[in-house]
Structures are given as C-alpha cells and as structure tokens.
XYZ file of C-alpha atoms in Angstrom:
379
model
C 107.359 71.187 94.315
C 104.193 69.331 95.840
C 102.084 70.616 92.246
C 103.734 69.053 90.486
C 103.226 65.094 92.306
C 101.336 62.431 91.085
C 97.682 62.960 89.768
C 98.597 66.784 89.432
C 101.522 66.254 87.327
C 100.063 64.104 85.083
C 96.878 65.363 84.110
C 99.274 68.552 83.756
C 101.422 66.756 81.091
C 98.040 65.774 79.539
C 96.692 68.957 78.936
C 99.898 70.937 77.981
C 100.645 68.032 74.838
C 97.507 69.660 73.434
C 98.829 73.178 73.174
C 102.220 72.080 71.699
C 101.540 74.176 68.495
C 102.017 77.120 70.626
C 103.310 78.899 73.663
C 100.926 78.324 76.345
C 99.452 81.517 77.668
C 97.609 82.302 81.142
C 96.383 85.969 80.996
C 95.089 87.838 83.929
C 92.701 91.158 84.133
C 91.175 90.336 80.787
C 88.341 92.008 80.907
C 89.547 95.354 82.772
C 90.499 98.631 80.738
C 94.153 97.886 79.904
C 93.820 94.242 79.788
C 90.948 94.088 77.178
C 93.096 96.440 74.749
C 96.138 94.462 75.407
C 94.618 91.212 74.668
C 93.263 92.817 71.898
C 96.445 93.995 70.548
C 97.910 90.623 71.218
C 95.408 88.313 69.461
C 96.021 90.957 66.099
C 100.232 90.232 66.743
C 99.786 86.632 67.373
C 96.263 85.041 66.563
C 98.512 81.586 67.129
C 99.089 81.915 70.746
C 96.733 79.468 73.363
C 95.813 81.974 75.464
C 93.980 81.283 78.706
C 92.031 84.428 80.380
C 91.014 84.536 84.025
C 87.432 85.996 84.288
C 85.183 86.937 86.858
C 81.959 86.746 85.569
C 80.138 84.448 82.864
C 79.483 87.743 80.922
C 82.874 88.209 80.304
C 83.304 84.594 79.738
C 80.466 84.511 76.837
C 81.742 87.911 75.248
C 85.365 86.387 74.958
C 84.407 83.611 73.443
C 82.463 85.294 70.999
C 84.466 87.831 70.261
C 87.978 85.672 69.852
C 85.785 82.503 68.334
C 87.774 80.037 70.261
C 91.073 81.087 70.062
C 91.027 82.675 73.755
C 89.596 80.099 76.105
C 88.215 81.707 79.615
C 88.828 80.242 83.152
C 85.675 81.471 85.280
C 87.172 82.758 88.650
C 88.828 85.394 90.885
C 92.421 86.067 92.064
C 91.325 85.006 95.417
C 90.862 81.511 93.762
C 94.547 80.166 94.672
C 94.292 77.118 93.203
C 93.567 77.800 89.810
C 95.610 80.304 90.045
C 98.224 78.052 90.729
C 97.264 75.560 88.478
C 97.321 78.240 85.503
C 101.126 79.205 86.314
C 101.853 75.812 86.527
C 100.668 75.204 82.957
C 101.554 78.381 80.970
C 105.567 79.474 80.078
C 103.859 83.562 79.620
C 101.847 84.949 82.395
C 100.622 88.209 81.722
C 99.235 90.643 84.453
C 96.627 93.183 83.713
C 95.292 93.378 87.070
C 95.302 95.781 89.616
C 99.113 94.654 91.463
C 97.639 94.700 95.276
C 95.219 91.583 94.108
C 97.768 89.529 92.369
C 98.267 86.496 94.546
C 102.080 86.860 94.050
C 102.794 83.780 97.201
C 100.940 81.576 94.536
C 101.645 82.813 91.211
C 105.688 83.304 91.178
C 106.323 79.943 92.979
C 103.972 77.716 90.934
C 105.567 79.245 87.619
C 108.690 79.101 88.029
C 108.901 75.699 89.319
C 107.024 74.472 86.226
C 108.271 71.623 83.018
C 108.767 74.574 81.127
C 112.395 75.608 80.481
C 112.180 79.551 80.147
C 108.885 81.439 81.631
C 108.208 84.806 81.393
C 105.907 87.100 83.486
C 104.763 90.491 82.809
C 103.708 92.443 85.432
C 101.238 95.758 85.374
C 102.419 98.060 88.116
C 102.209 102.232 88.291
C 104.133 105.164 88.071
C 102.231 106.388 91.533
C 105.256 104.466 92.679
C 107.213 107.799 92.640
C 104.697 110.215 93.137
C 105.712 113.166 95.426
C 103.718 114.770 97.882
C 100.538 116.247 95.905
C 100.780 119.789 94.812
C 99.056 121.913 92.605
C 100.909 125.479 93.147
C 104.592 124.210 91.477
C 105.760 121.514 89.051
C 107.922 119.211 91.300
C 111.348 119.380 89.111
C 112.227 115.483 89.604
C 111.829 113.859 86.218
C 112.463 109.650 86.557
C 113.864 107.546 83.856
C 113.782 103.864 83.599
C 116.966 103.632 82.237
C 118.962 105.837 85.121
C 116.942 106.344 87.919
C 115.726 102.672 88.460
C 118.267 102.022 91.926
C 116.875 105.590 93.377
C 113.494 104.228 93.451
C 110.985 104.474 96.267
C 111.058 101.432 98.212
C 108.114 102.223 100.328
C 105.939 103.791 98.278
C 102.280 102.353 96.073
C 103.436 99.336 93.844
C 106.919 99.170 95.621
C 106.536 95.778 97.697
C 105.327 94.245 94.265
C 107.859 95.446 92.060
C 110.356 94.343 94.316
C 109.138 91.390 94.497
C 108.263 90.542 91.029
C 111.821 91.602 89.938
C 114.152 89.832 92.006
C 112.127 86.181 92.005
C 114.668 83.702 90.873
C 113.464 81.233 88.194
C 111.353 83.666 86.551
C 112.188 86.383 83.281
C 110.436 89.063 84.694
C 109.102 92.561 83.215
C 107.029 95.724 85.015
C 105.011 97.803 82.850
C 104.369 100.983 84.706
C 101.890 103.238 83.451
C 100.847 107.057 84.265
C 97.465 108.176 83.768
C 95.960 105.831 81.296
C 93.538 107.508 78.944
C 91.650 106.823 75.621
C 89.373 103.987 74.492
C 89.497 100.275 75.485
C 87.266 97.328 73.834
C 86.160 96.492 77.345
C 82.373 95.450 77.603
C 82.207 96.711 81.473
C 85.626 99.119 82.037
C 85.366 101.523 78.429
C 86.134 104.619 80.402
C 89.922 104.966 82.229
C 90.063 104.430 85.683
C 90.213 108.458 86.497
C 87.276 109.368 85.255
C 84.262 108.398 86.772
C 86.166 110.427 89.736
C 86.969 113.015 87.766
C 83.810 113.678 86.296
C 81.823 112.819 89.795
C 84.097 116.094 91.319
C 83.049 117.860 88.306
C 79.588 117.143 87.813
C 79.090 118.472 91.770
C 80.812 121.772 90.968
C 79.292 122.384 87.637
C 82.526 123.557 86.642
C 85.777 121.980 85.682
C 88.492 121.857 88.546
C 92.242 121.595 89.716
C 94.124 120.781 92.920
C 94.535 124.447 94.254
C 96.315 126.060 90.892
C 96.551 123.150 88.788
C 100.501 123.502 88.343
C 101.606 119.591 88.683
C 102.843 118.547 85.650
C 101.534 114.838 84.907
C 102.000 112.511 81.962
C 99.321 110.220 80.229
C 99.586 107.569 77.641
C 96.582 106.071 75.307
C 95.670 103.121 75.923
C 96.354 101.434 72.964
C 99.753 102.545 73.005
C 100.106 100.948 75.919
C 99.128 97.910 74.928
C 101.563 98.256 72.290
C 104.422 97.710 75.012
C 103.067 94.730 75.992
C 103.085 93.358 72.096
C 106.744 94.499 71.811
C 107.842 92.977 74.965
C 105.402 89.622 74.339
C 107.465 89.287 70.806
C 110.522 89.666 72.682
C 109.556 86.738 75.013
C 108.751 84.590 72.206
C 112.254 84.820 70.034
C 113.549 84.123 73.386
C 111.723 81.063 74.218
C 111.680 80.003 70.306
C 115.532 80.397 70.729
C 116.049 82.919 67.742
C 117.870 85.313 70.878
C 119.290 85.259 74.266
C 117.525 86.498 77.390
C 118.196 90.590 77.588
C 119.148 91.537 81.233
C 117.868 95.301 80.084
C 114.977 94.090 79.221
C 114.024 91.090 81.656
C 114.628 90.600 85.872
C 115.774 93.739 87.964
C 116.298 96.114 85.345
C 112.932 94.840 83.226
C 111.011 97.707 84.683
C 109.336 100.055 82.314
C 107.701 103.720 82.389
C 104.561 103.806 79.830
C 104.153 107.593 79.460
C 103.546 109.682 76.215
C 102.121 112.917 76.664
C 103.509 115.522 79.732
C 100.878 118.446 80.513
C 100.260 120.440 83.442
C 97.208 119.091 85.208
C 95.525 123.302 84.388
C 96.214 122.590 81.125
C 94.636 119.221 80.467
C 91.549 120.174 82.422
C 91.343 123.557 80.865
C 92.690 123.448 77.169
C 91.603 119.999 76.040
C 89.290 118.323 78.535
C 86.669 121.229 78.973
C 86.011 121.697 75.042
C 85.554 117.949 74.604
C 82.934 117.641 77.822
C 81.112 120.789 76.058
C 80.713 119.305 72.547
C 79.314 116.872 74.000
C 75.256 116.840 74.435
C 75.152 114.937 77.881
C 78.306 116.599 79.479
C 77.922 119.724 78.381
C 74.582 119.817 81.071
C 76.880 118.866 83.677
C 78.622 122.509 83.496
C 75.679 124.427 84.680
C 78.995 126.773 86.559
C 80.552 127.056 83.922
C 80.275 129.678 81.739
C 82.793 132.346 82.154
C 84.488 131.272 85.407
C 87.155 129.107 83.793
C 88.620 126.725 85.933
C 87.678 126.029 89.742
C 90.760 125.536 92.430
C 89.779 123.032 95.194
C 91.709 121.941 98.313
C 92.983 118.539 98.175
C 90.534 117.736 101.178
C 87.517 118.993 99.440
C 88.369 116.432 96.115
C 88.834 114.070 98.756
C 85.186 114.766 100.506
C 83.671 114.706 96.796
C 84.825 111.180 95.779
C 84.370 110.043 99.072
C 80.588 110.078 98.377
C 81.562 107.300 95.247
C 82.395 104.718 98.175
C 81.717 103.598 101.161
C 83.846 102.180 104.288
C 87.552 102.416 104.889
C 88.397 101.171 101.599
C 86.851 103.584 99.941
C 87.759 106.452 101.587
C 91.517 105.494 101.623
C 91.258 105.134 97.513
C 89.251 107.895 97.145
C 92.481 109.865 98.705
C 94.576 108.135 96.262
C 92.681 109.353 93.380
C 92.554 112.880 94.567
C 96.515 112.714 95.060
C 96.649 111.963 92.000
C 94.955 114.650 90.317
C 97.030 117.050 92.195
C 100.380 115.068 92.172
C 103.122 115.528 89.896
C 103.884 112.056 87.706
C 106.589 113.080 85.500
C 108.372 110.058 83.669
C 110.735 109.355 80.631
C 110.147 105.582 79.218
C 113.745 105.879 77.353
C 114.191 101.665 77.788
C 110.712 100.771 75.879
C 112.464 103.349 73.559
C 115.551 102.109 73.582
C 115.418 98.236 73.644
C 112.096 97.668 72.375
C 111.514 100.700 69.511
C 108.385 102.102 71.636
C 107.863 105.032 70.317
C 103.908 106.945 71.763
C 102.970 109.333 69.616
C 101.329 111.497 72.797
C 97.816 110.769 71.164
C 95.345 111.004 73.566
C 91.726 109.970 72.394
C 89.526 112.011 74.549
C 86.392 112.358 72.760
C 86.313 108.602 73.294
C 87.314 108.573 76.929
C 84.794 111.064 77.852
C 82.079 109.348 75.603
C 82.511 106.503 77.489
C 82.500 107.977 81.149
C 78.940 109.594 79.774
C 77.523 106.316 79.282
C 78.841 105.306 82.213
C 76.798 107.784 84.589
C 73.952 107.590 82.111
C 73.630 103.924 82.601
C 74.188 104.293 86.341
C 71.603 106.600 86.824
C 69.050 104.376 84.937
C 70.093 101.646 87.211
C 69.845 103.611 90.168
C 66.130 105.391 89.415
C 65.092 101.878 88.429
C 65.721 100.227 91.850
C-alpha cells in the first residue's frame, strides 16, 4: 500500500523500534465518557502498554499527560484529520474505538491497519445496542429479547450502527471486536463528559416539567450497564488480544471477526420504574435537583407523547442535526433495548453485577447545568 513507500515507511520503522518493549497502542475517544473510564481501566491492567490517544483539544492533551505521567502520549487532532489517522493505524497492532461509530473514518482506519508490518492487529470497535431497537413504545414491553450468542445472523441490517458493524466485522486482515452497549450510566473520570450521554436530555425534559416523566406509560423495558463495568469488557477482551499477539493462544473465531460482536448490558428495568423507583429519590436528595421538581410533589410520574420529548430536547440544539438526534434520544427513552451479553459471559468471564451508580451520574449532570448556566448568564 502507497503508506507504506519510501520516506513514510521508514520514518515508520523508526518510530515503532522505540516502542518494542510493548504492544503499540493507538486509542481513539479518549477523553469522552466511556473512553476516559476505559483507558482508565486499561492503564490499571496494563501500565506497560505505549498507548497513543487521539485528542481534540490541548486541555485534554495537558490533563492526560498529567494524569498518566508519560505513559499515555496524546496526538492533538480530530477524526476528520485522515492522515494521522492513517498514520496512527499504520503504526499501532491495537486500535481501540471509543468514539461515537458515525465519526470513525472507517475508509482510512481499516485499510491503513491492516496493511501494516505488524503480523496480527486487532481493532475494537464501540457500537450500540440502538442497533435493534424496535419502534418506541411506552404502553407494552416489546417481548423480543437479543443474544449475542444466538441472535447475531437475525440482526438488523438497516438499522443505527448497522453499516459500521458490518463493516468492521467482515474487513479481511483485521481481528475485529464490537462492543455494544445499552444505556450507559454511572461515573466516568472524564474532565469534560462526567455525566452519561442521556442525561443532560433527560434532565433538560425534566427540569421543563418540574416533574419526572415517561414515554406515554413508561412500560418499555430497557437495560443499562455502569460504566466501569463496561470498561471492564474492554480489559477482558484487550488481555485476550495480547496472549494472542504474545502467542500464549490462538485467535478465537467466538471472540474475534463476524461473530466478535458483543452486548454490554447489566441491569433490565422498565423505563416507569427507573424514572420512578430509583431516579426520582436520588434527584430529590439532592440540594440542586431537588429545586428542579417544583411539579412534583404528589403527582408521581408525568406521561408525555413521544412528540412532546421530542419538542423539549429540540430546544438543546439547533439545525437539522439536532433535531434528527434529539428524536433519537427521545426514542430511546421510550424504546424497548432488551439484551443478553451471554458471549462476554461466556468466552471472556464478564460477569456485571447490575450496579448502577446514580448518585454519581446525577451529581455530575447537576454540575453540568450549574456550570452551563454560569457560562450562559456570564456572556
């Protein structure tokens, strides 16, 4: 391949007889909410790995540095920066992929790893259980329950995450494994991404209420995992990578390529019930969101249309984009996600305990507005 020609290739050989001592490392999404907990957990499992992190920002840059004193060296850029992307993959023999799927610049990535000097590579990939989502609905549970170990050639094809997946799996070259998680939830060492993904939304929808809420009756049974559990499946399958390429085992086909694709999902609960049962007594022991229920008292749990969630978060964003995420979240809350992650189980000894830590979470979404707000009356 044209990389790896001439000047490239040699100032490529240059820089990868320095990191000899290990197994070169090029990790993306390092400073979001999963990836800051899984390179967290990773550094603890294997402080002797050269990792490389992809960061936007010199922020994140000078807080890695600090933080991992060394050991984690930063690479300032975006995905949308194709040619260090490329010259990353062409470096590393583990790329791993905390970044939102849709971004990943999958025409450079795959091809430029898996044409590299290295003899095995491995990629994991973050993905999402909205791939199987069903039409959102909050008056029944939907009864299909999807395991990674049976269900994986019934899966959508056309669905969020499905293009990626496919093509993730099925590159040639490349040892390839999805992580897909539900509802991520809990606390995550990230300096600008604490709170999950869900809950500025969530809270937003709340917050203009004054009263927690459901999709219409709140009946879709979803699943959630904690985010450091989750970043305990990467660790697991990271160690598995590395007695592979340290050859003290063979390659697993149920672990890595087509069938390497695996649900992350602890904790199954009926959307009513999460909102209701644990999230309302942890948003009124708390000083700053207890104000935010001014509706509250006595009136339990609000039912909204999905079109009026949709309206709420809308006012979050701003353009197309926005409004056609804003929809996404909203399906979401009133969706049914309901997983089994039997071959993390099964092949790698993942076992979640269903701990969700959402006195954290919800701490963090407080500062979140908090700090927003200050921002915003400071303009």
């Amino acid at each position: 391949m044209a990389f790896f020609g001439g000047v490239f290739r040699q100032a490529y050989l240059s820089r990868y007889t320095v990191t000899m001592s290990g197994i070169p490392v090029f990790f993306i999404g390092a400073s979001g909410h999963i990836g800051a907990a899984v390179l967290q957990a990773l550094h603890a499992a294997h402080p002797e790995l050269p990792i490389r992190a992809l960061v936007r920002q010199q922020e994140d840059v000078d807080h890695l540095e600090s933080l991992y004193q060394g050991s984690v060296a930063c690479v300032l850029g975006t995905l949308e920066d194709v040619g260090i992307v490329a010259e990353e993959a062409a470096r590393a023999q583990l790329v791993i992929n905390c970044a939102p799927d849709f971004a990943l610049p999958l025409p450079t990535l795959l091809p430029s790893l898996s044409s590299n000097p290295h003899p095995q590579t491995f990629l994991l990939q973050t993905s999402g259980a909205a791939r199987i989502w069903p039409p959102p609905s909050g008056l029944n549970p939907h009864p299909k329950i999807w395991s990674d170990l049976t269900d994986l050639s019934s899966l959508p094809t056309d669905t969020t995450h499905a293009a990626q997946d496919i093509t993730v799996s099925t590159y040639p070259g490349i040892n390839t494994a999805i992580i897909s998680p539900t509802f991520v939830i809990g606390k995550s060492p990230s300096v600008r991404h604490k709170h999950p993904i869900i809950f500025p939304d969530l809270m937003h929808v709340t917050r203009q209420q004054g009263q927690v809420f459901v999709v219409e009756q709140g009946k879709n049974l979803t699943t959630f995992v904690d985010t450091e559990e989750l970043a305990e499946l990467y660790v697991l399958l990271v160690g598995d990578a590395l007695r592979c390429i340290r050859g003290e085992k063979q390659v697993d086909e149920n672990i890595w390529g087509e069938k390497g694709y695996f649900f992350a999902g602890g904790w199954e609960v009926s959307m009513r019930e999460f909102i209701v049962d644990w999230l309302l007594p942890v948003l009124e022991g708390n000083e700053t969101s207890k104000t935010w229920l001014r509706n509250q008292e006595g009136k339990g749990v609000k039912g909204l249309g999905l079109g009026e969630v949709v309206e709420s978060i809308l006012g979050r964003f701003e353009g197309q984009e926005g409004e056609a995420w804003s929809r996404h979240i909203a399906e979401g809350f009133g969706t049914s996600m309901r997983i089994r992650g039997d071959r993390g189980r099964r092949y790698l000894g993942w076992e979640p305990t269903g701990r969700v830590k959402l006195g954290e979470a919800v701490e963090a979404v407080v500062r979140y507005f908090e700090e927003r707000e200050k921002s915003i009356t400071e303009l």
